[in-house]
Tab-separated table of C-alpha atoms and ligand atoms in Angstrom:
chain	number	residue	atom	x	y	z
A	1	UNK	CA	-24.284	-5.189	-10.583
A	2	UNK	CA	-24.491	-4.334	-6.536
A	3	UNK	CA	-22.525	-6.675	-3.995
A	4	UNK	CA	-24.002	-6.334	-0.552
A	5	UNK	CA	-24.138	-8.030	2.886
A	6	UNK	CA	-26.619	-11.385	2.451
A	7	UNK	CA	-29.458	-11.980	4.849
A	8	UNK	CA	-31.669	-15.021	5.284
A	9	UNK	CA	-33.869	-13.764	3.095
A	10	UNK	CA	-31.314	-14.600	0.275
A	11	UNK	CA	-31.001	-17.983	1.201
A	12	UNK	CA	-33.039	-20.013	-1.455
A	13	UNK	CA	-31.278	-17.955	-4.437
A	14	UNK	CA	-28.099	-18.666	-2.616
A	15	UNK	CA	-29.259	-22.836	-2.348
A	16	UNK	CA	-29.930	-22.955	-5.627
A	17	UNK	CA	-26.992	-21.740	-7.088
A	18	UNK	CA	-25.089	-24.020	-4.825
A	19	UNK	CA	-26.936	-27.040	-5.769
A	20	UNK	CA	-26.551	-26.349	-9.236
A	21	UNK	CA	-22.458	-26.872	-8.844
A	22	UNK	CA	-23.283	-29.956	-6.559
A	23	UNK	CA	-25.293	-31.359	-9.464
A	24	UNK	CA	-22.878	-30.363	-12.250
A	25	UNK	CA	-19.619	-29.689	-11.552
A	26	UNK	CA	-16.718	-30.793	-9.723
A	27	UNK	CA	-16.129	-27.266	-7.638
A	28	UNK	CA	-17.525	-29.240	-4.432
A	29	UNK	CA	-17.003	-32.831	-3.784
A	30	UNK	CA	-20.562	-33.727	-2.860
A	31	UNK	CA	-23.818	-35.220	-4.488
A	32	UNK	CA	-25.969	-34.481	-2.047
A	33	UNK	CA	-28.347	-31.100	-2.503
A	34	UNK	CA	-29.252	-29.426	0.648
A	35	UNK	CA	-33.173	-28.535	1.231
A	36	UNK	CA	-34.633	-25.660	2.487
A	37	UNK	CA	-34.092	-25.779	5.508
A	38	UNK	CA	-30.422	-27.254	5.217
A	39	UNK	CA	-29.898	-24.148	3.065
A	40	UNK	CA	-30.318	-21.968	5.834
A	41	UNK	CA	-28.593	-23.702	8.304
A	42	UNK	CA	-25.712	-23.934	6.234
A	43	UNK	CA	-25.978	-19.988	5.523
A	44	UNK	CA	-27.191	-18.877	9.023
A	45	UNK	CA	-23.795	-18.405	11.259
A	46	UNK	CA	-21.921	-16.529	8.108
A	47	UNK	CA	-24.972	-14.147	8.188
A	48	UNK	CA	-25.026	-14.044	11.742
A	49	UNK	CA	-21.098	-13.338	11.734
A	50	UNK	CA	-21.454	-10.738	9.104
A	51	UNK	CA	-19.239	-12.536	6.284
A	52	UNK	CA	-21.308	-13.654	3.815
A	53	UNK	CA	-22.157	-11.226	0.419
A	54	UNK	CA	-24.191	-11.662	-2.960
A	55	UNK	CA	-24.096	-10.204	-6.254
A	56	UNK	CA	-27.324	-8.848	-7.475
A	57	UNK	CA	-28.150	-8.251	-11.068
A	58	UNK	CA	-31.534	-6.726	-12.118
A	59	UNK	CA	-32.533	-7.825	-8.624
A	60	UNK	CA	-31.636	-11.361	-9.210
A	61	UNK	CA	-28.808	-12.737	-6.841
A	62	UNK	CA	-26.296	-14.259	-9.629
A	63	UNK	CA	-23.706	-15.220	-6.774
A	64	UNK	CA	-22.308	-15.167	-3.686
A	65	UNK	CA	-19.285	-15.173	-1.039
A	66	UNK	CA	-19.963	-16.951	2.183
A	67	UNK	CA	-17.083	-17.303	5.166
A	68	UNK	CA	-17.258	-19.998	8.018
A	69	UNK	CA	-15.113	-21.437	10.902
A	70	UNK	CA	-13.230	-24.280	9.309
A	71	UNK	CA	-13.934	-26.784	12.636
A	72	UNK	CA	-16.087	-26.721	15.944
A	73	UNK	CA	-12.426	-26.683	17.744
A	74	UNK	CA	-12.332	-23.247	19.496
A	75	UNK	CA	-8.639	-22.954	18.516
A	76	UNK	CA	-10.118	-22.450	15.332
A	77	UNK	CA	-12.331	-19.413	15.754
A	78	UNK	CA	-10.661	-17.445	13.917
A	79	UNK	CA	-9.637	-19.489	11.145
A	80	UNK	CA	-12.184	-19.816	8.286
A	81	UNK	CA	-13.000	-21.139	4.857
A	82	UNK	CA	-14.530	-19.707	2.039
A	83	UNK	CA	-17.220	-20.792	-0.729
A	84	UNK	CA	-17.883	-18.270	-3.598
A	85	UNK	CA	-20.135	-19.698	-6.196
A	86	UNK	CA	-21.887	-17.813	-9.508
A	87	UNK	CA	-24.457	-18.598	-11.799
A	88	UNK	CA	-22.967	-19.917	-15.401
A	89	UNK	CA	-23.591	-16.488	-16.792
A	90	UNK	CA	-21.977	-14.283	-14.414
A	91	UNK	CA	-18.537	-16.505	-14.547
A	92	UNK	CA	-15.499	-14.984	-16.562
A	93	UNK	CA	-16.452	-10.833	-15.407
A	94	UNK	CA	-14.488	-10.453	-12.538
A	95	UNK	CA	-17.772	-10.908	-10.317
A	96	UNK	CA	-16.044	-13.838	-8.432
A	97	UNK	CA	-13.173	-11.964	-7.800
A	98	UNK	CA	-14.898	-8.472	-6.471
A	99	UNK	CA	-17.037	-11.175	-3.943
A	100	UNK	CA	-13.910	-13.086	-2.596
A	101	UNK	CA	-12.090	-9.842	-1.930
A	102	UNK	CA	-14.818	-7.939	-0.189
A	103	UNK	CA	-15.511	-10.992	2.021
A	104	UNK	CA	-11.897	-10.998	2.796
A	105	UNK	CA	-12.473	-7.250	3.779
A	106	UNK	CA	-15.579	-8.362	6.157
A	107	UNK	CA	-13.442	-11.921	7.619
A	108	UNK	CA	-10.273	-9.050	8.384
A	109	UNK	CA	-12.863	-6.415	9.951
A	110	UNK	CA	-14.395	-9.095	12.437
A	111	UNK	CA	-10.695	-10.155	13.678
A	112	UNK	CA	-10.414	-13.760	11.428
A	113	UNK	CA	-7.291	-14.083	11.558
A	114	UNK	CA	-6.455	-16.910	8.611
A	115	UNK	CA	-8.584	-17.588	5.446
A	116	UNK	CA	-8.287	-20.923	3.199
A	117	UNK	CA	-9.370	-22.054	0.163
A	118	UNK	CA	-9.822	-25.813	-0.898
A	119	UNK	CA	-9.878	-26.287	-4.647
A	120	UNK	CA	-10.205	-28.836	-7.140
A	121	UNK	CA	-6.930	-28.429	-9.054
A	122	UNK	CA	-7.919	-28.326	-12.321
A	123	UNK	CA	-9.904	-25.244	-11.194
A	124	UNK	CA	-8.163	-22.203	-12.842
A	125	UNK	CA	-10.975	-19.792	-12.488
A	126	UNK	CA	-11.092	-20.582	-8.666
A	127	UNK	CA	-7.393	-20.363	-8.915
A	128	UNK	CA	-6.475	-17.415	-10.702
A	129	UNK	CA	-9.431	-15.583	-8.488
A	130	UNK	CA	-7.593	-16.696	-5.140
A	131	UNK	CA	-4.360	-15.086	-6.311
A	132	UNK	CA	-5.736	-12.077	-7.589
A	133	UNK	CA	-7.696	-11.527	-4.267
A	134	UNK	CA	-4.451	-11.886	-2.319
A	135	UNK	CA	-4.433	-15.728	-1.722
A	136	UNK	CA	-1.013	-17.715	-1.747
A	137	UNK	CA	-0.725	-21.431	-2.499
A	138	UNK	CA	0.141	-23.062	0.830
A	139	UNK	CA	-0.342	-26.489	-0.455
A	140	UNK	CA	-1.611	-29.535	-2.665
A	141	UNK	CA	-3.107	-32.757	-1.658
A	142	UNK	CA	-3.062	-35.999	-4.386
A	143	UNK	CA	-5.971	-37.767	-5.009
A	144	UNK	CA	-7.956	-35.673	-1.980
A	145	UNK	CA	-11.547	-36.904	-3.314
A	146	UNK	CA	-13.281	-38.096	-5.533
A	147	UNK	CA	-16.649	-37.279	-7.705
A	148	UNK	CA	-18.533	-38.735	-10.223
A	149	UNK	CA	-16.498	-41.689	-10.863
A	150	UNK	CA	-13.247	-39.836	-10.625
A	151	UNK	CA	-10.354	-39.035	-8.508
A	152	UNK	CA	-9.264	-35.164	-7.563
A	153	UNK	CA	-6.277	-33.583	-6.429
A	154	UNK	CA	-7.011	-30.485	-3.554
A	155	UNK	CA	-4.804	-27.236	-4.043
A	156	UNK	CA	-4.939	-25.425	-0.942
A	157	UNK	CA	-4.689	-21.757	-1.002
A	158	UNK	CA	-4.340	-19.378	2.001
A	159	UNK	CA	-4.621	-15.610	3.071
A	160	UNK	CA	-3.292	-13.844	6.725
A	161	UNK	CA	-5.548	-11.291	7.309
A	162	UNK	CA	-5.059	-10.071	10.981
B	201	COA	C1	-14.649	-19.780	-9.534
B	201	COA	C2	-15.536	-18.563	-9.801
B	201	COA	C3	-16.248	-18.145	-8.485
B	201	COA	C4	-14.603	-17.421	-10.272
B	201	COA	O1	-15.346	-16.256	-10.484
B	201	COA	P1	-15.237	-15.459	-11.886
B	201	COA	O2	-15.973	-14.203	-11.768
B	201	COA	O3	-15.614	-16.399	-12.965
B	201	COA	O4	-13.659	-15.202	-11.949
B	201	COA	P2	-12.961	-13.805	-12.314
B	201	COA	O5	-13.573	-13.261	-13.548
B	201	COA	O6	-12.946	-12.960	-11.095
B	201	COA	O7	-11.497	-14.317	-12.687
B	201	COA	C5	-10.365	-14.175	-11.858
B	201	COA	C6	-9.160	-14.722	-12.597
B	201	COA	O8	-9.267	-16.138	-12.724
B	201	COA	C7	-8.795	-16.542	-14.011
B	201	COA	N1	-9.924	-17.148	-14.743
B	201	COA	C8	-11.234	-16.779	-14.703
B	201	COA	N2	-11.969	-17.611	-15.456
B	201	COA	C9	-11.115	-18.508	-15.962
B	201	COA	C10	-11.272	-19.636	-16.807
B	201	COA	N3	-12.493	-20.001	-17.262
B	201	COA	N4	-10.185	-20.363	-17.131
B	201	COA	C11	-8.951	-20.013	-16.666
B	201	COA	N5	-8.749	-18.961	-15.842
B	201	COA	C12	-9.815	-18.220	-15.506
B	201	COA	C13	-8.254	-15.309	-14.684
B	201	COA	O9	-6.877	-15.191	-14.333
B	201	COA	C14	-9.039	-14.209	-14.013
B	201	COA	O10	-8.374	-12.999	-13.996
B	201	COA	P3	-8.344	-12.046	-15.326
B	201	COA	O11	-9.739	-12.019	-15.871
B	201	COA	O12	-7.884	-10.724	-14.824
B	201	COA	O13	-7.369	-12.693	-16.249
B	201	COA	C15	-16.629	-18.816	-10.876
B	201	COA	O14	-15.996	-19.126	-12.097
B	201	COA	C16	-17.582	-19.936	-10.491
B	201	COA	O15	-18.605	-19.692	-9.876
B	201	COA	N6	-17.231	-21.201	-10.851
B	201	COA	C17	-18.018	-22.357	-10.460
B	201	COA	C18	-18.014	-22.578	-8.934
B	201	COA	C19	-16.604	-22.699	-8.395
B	201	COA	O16	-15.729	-23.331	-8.971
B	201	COA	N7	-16.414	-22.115	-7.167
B	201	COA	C20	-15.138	-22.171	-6.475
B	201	COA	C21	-15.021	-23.433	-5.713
B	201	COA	S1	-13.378	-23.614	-5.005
């Protein structure tokens, strides 16, 4: 397994495995998959900012760890969100944890100063991977969303890097 800095050129292994949790699962409260070129947009300014990492097996990309500005706002520039997403069969081996803290390392190097997380609360994976990469629960939001028919609660979760 080799983590390394994504380019654009990883963006259509990085779309699909992010539209395969928008079609089955309740990680990310959306039903809409993103196209080609809405794949790229999406991954462009984490590239361009240097945050964004995949895992590579056998040369296939079986995850990633991709860092944005949470809002437009430039009072927000340095405070970002994170999305780490695997394929089913690289869940459960640490992978997700060895991308979130290395992006964490890449966020602190570039001066973010604050890193969140927004999870589904019945999420322990996502969970118990934000507290072993040095996240802290900062707070928890009833009935946040809803997917599928049914209503969510939203932990947030929270890192000071800088
Ligand atoms: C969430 C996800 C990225 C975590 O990555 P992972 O490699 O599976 O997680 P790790 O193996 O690093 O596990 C970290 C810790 O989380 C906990 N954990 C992991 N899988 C778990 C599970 N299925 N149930 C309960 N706790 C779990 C454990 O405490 C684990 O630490 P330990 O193995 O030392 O006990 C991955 O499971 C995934 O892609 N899930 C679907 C997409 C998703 O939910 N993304 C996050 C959106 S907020």
């Amino acid at each position: 397994m080799t983590i390394r800095n994504a380019t654009m050129a990883d963006s259509e292994a990085i779309r699909a495995i992010r539209n395969a949790a928008i079609r089955d699962s309740t990680a990310i409260w959306t039903t809409e998959e993103l196209d080609t070129s809405e794949g790229a947009a999406w991954l462009k300014p984490a590239v361009d900012r240097g945050t964004a990492l995949v895992a590579e097996l056998d040369g296939m990309v079986v995850g990633f760890a991709v860092v944005h500005t949470v809002s437009p706002y430039s009072g927000y520039r340095r405070t970002v969100e994170n999305s780490v997403y695997l394929s089913d069969a690289a869940r459960g081996h640490g992978l997700g944890t060895a991308l979130l803290s290395g992006v964490v390392e890449k966020s602190r190097e570039i001066g973010d100063r604050t890193m969140i997380s927004l999870i589904e609360a019945n999420n322990a994976a996502s969970i118990g991977m934000n507290l072993k990469s040095g996240f802290h629960r900062a707070g928890f939001i009833p009935r946040a969303g809803e997917k599928f028919g049914q209503v969510f609660d939203l932990v947030i979760m929270c890192q000071e890097l800088n």
